mmCIF file of C-alpha atoms in Angstrom:
data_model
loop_
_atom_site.group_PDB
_atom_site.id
_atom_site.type_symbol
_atom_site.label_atom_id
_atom_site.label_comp_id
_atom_site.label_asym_id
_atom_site.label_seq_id
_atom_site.Cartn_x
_atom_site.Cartn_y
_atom_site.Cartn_z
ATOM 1 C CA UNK A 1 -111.390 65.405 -42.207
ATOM 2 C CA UNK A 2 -107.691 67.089 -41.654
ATOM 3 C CA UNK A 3 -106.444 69.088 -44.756
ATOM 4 C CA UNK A 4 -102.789 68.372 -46.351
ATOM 5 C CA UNK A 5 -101.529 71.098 -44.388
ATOM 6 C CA UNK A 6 -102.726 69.165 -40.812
ATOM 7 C CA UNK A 7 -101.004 65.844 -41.423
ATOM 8 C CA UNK A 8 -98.906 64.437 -39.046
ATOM 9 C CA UNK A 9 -96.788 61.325 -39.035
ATOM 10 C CA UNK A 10 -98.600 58.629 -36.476
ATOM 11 C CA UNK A 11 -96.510 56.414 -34.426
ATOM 12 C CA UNK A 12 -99.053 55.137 -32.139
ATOM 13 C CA UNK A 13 -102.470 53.197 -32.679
ATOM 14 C CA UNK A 14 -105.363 52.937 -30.697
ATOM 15 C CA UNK A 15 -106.353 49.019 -30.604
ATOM 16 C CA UNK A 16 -109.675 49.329 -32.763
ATOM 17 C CA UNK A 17 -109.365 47.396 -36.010
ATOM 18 C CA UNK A 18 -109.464 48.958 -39.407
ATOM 19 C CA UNK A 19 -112.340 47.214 -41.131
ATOM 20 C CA UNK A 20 -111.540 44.741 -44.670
ATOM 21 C CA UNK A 21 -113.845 47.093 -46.187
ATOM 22 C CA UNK A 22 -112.470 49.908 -45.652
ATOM 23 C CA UNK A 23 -108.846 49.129 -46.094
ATOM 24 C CA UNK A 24 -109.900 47.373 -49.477
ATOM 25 C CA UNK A 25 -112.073 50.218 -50.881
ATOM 26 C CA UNK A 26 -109.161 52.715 -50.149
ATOM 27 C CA UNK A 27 -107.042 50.323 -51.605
ATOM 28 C CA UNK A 28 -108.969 50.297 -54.780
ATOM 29 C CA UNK A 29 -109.715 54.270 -54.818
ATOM 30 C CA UNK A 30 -105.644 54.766 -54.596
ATOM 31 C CA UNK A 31 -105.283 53.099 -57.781
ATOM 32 C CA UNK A 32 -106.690 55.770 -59.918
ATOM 33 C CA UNK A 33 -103.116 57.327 -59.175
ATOM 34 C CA UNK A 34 -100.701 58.329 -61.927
ATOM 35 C CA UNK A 35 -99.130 54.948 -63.719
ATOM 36 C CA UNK A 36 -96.721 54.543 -66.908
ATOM 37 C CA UNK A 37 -98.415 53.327 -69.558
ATOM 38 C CA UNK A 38 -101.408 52.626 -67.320
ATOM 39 C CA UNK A 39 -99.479 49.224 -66.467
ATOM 40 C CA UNK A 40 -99.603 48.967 -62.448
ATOM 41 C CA UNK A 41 -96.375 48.482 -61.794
ATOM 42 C CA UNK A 42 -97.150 47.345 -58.240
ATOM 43 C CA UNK A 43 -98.237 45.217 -55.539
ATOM 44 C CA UNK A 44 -99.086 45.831 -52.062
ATOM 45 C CA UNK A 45 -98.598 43.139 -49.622
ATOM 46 C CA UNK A 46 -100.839 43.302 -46.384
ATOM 47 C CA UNK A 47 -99.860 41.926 -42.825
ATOM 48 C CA UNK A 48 -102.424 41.896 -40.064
ATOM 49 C CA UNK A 49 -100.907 38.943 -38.207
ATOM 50 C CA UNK A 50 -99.130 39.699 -35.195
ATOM 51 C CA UNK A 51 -96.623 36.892 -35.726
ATOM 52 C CA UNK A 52 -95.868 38.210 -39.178
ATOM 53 C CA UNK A 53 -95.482 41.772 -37.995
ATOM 54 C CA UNK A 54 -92.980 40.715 -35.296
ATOM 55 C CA UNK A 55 -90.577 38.825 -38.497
ATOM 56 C CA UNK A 56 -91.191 41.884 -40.280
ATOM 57 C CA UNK A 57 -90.232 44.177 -37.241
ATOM 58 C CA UNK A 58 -86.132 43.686 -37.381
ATOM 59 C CA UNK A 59 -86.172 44.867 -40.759
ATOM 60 C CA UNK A 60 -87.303 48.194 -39.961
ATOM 61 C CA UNK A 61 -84.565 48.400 -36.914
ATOM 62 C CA UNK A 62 -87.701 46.987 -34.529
ATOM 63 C CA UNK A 63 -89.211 50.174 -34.667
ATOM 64 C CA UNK A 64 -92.632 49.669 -31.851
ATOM 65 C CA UNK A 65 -94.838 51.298 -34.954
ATOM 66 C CA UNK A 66 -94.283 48.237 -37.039
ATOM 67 C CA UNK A 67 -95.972 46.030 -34.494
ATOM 68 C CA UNK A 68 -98.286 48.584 -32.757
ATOM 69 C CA UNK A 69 -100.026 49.216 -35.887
ATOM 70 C CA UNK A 70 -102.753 47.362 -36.893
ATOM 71 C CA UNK A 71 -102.346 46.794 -40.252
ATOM 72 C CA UNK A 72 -98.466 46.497 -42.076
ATOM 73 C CA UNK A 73 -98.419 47.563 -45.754
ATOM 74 C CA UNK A 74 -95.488 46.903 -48.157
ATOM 75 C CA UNK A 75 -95.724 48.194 -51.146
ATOM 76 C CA UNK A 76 -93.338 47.092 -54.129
ATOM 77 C CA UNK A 77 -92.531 48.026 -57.538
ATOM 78 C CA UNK A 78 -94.129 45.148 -59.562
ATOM 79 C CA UNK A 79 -92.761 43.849 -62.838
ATOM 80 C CA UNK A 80 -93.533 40.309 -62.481
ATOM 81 C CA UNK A 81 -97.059 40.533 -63.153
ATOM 82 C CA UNK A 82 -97.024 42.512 -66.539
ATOM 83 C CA UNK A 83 -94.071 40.194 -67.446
ATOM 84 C CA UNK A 84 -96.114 36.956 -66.780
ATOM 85 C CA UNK A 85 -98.833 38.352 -69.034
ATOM 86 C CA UNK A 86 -96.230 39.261 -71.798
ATOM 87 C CA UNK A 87 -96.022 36.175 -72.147
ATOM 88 C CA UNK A 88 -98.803 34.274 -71.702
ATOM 89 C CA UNK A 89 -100.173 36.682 -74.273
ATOM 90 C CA UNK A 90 -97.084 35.874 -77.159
ATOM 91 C CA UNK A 91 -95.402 38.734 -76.110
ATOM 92 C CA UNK A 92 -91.460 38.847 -75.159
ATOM 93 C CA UNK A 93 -90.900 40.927 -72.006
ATOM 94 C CA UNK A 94 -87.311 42.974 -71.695
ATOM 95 C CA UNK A 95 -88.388 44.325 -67.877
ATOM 96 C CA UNK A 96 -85.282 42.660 -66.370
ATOM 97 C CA UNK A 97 -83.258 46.139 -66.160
ATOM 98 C CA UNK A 98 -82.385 48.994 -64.017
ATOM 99 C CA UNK A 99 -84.819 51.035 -65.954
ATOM 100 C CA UNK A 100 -87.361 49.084 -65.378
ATOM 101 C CA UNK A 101 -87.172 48.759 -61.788
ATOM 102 C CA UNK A 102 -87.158 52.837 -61.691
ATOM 103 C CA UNK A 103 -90.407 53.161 -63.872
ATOM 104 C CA UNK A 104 -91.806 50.046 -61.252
ATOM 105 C CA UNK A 105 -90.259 52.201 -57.975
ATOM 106 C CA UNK A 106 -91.834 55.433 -59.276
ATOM 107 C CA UNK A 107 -95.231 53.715 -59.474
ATOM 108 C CA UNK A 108 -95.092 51.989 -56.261
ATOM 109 C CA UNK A 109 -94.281 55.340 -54.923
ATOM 110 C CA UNK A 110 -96.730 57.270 -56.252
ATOM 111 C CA UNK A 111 -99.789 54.557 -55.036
ATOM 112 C CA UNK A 112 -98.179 54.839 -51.807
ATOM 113 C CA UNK A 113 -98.637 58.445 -51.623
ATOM 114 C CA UNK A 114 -102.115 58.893 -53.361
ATOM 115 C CA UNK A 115 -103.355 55.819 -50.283
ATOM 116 C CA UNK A 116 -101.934 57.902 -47.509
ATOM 117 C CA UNK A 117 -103.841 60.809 -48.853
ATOM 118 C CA UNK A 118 -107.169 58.947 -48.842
ATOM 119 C CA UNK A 119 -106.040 56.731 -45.488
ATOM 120 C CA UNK A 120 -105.845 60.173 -43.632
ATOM 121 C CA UNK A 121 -108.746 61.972 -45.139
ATOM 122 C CA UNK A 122 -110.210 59.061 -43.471
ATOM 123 C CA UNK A 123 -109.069 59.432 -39.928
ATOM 124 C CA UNK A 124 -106.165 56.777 -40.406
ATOM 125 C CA UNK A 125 -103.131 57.885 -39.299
ATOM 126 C CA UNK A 126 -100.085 56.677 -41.691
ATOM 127 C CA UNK A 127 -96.232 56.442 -41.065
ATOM 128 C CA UNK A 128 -93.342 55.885 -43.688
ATOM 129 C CA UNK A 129 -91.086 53.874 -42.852
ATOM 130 C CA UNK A 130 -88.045 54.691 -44.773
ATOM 131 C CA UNK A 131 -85.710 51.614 -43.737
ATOM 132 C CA UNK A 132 -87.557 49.433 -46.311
ATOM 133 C CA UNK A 133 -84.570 49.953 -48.735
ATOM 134 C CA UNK A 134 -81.887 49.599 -46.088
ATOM 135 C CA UNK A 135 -82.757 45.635 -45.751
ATOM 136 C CA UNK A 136 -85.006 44.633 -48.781
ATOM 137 C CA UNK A 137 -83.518 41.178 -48.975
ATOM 138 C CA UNK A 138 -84.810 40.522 -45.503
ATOM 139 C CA UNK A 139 -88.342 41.833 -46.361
ATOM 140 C CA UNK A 140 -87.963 39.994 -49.781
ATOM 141 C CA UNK A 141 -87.315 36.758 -47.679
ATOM 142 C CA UNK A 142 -89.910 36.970 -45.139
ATOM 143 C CA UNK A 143 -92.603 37.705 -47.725
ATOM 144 C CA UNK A 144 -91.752 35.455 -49.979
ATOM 145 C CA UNK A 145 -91.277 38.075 -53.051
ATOM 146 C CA UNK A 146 -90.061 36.346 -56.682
ATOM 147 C CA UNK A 147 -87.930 38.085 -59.619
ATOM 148 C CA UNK A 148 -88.992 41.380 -60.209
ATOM 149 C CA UNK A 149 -90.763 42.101 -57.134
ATOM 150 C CA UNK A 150 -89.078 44.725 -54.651
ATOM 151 C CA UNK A 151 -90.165 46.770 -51.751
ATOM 152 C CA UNK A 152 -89.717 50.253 -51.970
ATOM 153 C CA UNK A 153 -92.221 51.256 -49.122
ATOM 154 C CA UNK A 154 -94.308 50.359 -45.891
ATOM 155 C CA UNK A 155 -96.884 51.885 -44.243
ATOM 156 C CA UNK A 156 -98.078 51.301 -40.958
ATOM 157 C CA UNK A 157 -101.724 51.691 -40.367
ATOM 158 C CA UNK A 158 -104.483 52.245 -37.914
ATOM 159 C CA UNK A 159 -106.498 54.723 -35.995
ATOM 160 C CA UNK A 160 -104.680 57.728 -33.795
ATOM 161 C CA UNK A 161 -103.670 57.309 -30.863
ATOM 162 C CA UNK A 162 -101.614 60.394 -30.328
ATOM 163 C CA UNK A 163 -101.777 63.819 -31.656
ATOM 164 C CA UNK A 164 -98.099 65.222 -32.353
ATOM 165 C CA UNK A 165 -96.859 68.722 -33.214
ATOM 166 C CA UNK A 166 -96.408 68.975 -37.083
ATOM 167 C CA UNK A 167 -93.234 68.358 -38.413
ATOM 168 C CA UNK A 168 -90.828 71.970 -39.601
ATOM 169 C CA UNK A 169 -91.306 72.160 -43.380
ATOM 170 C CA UNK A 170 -88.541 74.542 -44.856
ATOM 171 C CA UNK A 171 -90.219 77.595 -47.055
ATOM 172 C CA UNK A 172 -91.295 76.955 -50.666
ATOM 173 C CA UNK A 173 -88.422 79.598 -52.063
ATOM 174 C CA UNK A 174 -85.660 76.940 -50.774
ATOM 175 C CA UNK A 175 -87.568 74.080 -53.502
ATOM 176 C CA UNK A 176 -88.448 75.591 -56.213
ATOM 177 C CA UNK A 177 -86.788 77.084 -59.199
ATOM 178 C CA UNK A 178 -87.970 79.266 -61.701
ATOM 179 C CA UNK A 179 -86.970 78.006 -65.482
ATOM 180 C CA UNK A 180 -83.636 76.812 -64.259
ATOM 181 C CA UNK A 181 -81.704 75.445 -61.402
ATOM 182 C CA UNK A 182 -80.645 77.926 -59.428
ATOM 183 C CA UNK A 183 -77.996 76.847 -57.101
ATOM 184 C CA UNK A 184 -77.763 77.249 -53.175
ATOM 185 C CA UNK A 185 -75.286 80.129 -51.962
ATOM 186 C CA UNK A 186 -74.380 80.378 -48.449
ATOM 187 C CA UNK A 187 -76.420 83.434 -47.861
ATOM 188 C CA UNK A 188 -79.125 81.080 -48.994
ATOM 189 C CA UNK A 189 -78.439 78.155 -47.258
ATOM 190 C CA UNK A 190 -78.920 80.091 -44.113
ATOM 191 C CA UNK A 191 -82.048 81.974 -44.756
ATOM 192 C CA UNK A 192 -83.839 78.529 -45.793
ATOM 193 C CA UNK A 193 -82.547 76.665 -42.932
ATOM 194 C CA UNK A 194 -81.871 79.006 -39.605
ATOM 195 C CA UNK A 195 -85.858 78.635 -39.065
ATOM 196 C CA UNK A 196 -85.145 75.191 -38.531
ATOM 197 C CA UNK A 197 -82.406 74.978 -36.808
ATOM 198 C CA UNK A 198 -83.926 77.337 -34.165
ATOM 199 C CA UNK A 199 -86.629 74.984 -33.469
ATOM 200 C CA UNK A 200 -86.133 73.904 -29.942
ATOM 201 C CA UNK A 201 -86.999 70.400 -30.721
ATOM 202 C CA UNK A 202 -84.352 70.647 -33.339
ATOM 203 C CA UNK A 203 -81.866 72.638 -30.776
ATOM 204 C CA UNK A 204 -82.589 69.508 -28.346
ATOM 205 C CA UNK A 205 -81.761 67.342 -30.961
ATOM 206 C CA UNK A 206 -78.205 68.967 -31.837
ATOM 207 C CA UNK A 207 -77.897 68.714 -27.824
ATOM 208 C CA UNK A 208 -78.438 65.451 -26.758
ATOM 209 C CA UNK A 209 -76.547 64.116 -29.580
ATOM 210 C CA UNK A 210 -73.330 66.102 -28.733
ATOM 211 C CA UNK A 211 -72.906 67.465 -31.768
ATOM 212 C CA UNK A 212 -72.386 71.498 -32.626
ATOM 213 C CA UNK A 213 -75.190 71.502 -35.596
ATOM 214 C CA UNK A 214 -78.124 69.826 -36.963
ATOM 215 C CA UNK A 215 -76.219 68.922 -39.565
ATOM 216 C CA UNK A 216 -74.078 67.273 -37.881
ATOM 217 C CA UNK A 217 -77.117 64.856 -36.270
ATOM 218 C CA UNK A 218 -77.764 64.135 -39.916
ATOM 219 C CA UNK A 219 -74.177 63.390 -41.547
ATOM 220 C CA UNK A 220 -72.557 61.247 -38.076
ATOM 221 C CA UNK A 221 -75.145 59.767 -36.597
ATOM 222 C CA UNK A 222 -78.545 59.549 -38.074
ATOM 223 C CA UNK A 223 -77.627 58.666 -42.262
ATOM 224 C CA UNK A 224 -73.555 58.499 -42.195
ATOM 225 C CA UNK A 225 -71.532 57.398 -45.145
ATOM 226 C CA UNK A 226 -70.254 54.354 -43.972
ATOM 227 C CA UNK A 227 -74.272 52.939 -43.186
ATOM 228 C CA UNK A 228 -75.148 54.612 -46.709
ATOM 229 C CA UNK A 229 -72.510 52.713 -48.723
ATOM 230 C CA UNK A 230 -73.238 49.265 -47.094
ATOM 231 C CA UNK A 231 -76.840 49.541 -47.284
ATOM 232 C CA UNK A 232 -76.273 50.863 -51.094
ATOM 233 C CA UNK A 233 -74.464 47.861 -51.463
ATOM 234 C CA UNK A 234 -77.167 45.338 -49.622
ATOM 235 C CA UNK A 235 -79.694 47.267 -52.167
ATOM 236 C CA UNK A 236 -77.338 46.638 -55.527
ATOM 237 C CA UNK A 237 -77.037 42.801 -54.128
ATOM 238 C CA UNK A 238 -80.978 42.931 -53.855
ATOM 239 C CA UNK A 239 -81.905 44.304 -56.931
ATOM 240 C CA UNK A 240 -79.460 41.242 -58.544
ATOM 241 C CA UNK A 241 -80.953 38.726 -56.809
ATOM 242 C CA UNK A 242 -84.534 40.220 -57.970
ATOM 243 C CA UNK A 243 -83.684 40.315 -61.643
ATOM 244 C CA UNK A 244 -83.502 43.598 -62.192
ATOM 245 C CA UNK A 245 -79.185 43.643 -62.390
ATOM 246 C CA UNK A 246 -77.411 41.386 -63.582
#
């Protein structure tokens, strides 16, 4: 069993299934996680098919992990189901907001994370995949989602079949703040990030990319405005079609 401080991001799966019975027991044991007003507000949708993993593969820029993986989970902030029981229980439900769909995303999220906790303390190796939110309507489509259903996560799943070096972590003074926010200097941007920057990895990065800094990777190639503000715009579109704007 690897400790918090061990866990690495896993890209590529061995080809030895992940039994039902396990995937549905940590399934269940994640839901003891932290939920407003002990409502749920999520669903996880799971894709062992090959042919479904290959539709589902161009909405996470056909990244190999999506298919390599054994199991695909998408996990979305639910308000469907507690609006359904609303009212088939003479209730009116108002869930078809912004606010809503924040208290649903923050559940979603926090399931996700309490599952790849257990996953790994299992052996499973887990990767995020944050371009669920750059395409939802495509993930929406494919998985047939309804109003006030809307992915804010996937996992991909499955047994190790690398071992990479752990991932730079800047130091716990550059996160926290003691009463108040206390706002980044300079001087302070460079003592929290010149470790990382002086990674080699990171130095290789800045290299191949042509660019003079890390930063640099980050603001012109990797997440640039331009992408940001269309994909924010796909998102707002997304949410509209979903219910949750109007």
């Amino acid at each position: 069993m690897q400790t918090i401080q061990q866990r690495r991001t896993i890209r590529k799966y061995a080809q030895k299934e992940v039994p039902e019975t396990l995937l549905n027991r940590l399934l269940e044991e994640a839901e003891r996680t932290p939920t407003m007003g002990n409502l749920q507000l999520y669903s996880v949708v799971v894709t062992r098919d090959a042919a479904m993993k290959r539709k589902l593969a161009p909405a996470h820029f056909n990244q190999p992990m999506v298919e390599g993986a054994r199991v695909v989970l998408t996990i979305c902030a639910d308000f469907r189901r507690t609006s359904l029981w609303a009212e088939n229980r003479q209730a009116v439900p108002g869930y078809d907001n912004f606010l809503s769909f924040m208290n649903a995303a923050t559940d979603a999220l926090l399931y996700t994370q309490t599952f790849c906790n257990l996953a790994e303390a299992e052996g499973l190796g887990t990767c995020f995949l944050g371009t669920t939110v750059y395409m939802p309507q495509m993930i929406i489509d494919i998985l047939q989602l309804p109003k006030l259903v809307f992915p804010v996560a996937t996992i991909t799943l499955g047994w190790p079949d690398e071992e990479p070096p752990l991932s730079d972590r800047l130091p716990l003074a550059a996160i926290v703040h003691q009463e108040s926010y206390d706002d980044y200097t300079p001087e302070r941007i460079d003592a929290f990030y010149t470790e990382k920057e002086s990674q080699p990895e990171n130095q290789h990065f800045v290299e191949i990319n042509h660019k003079e800094t890390l930063a640099q990777v980050f603001t012109d190639i990797r997440y640039t405005r331009k992408d940001n503000e269309s994909m924010s715009e796909g998102m707002i579109e997304a949410l509209r079609q979903q219910g949750f704007l109007r």
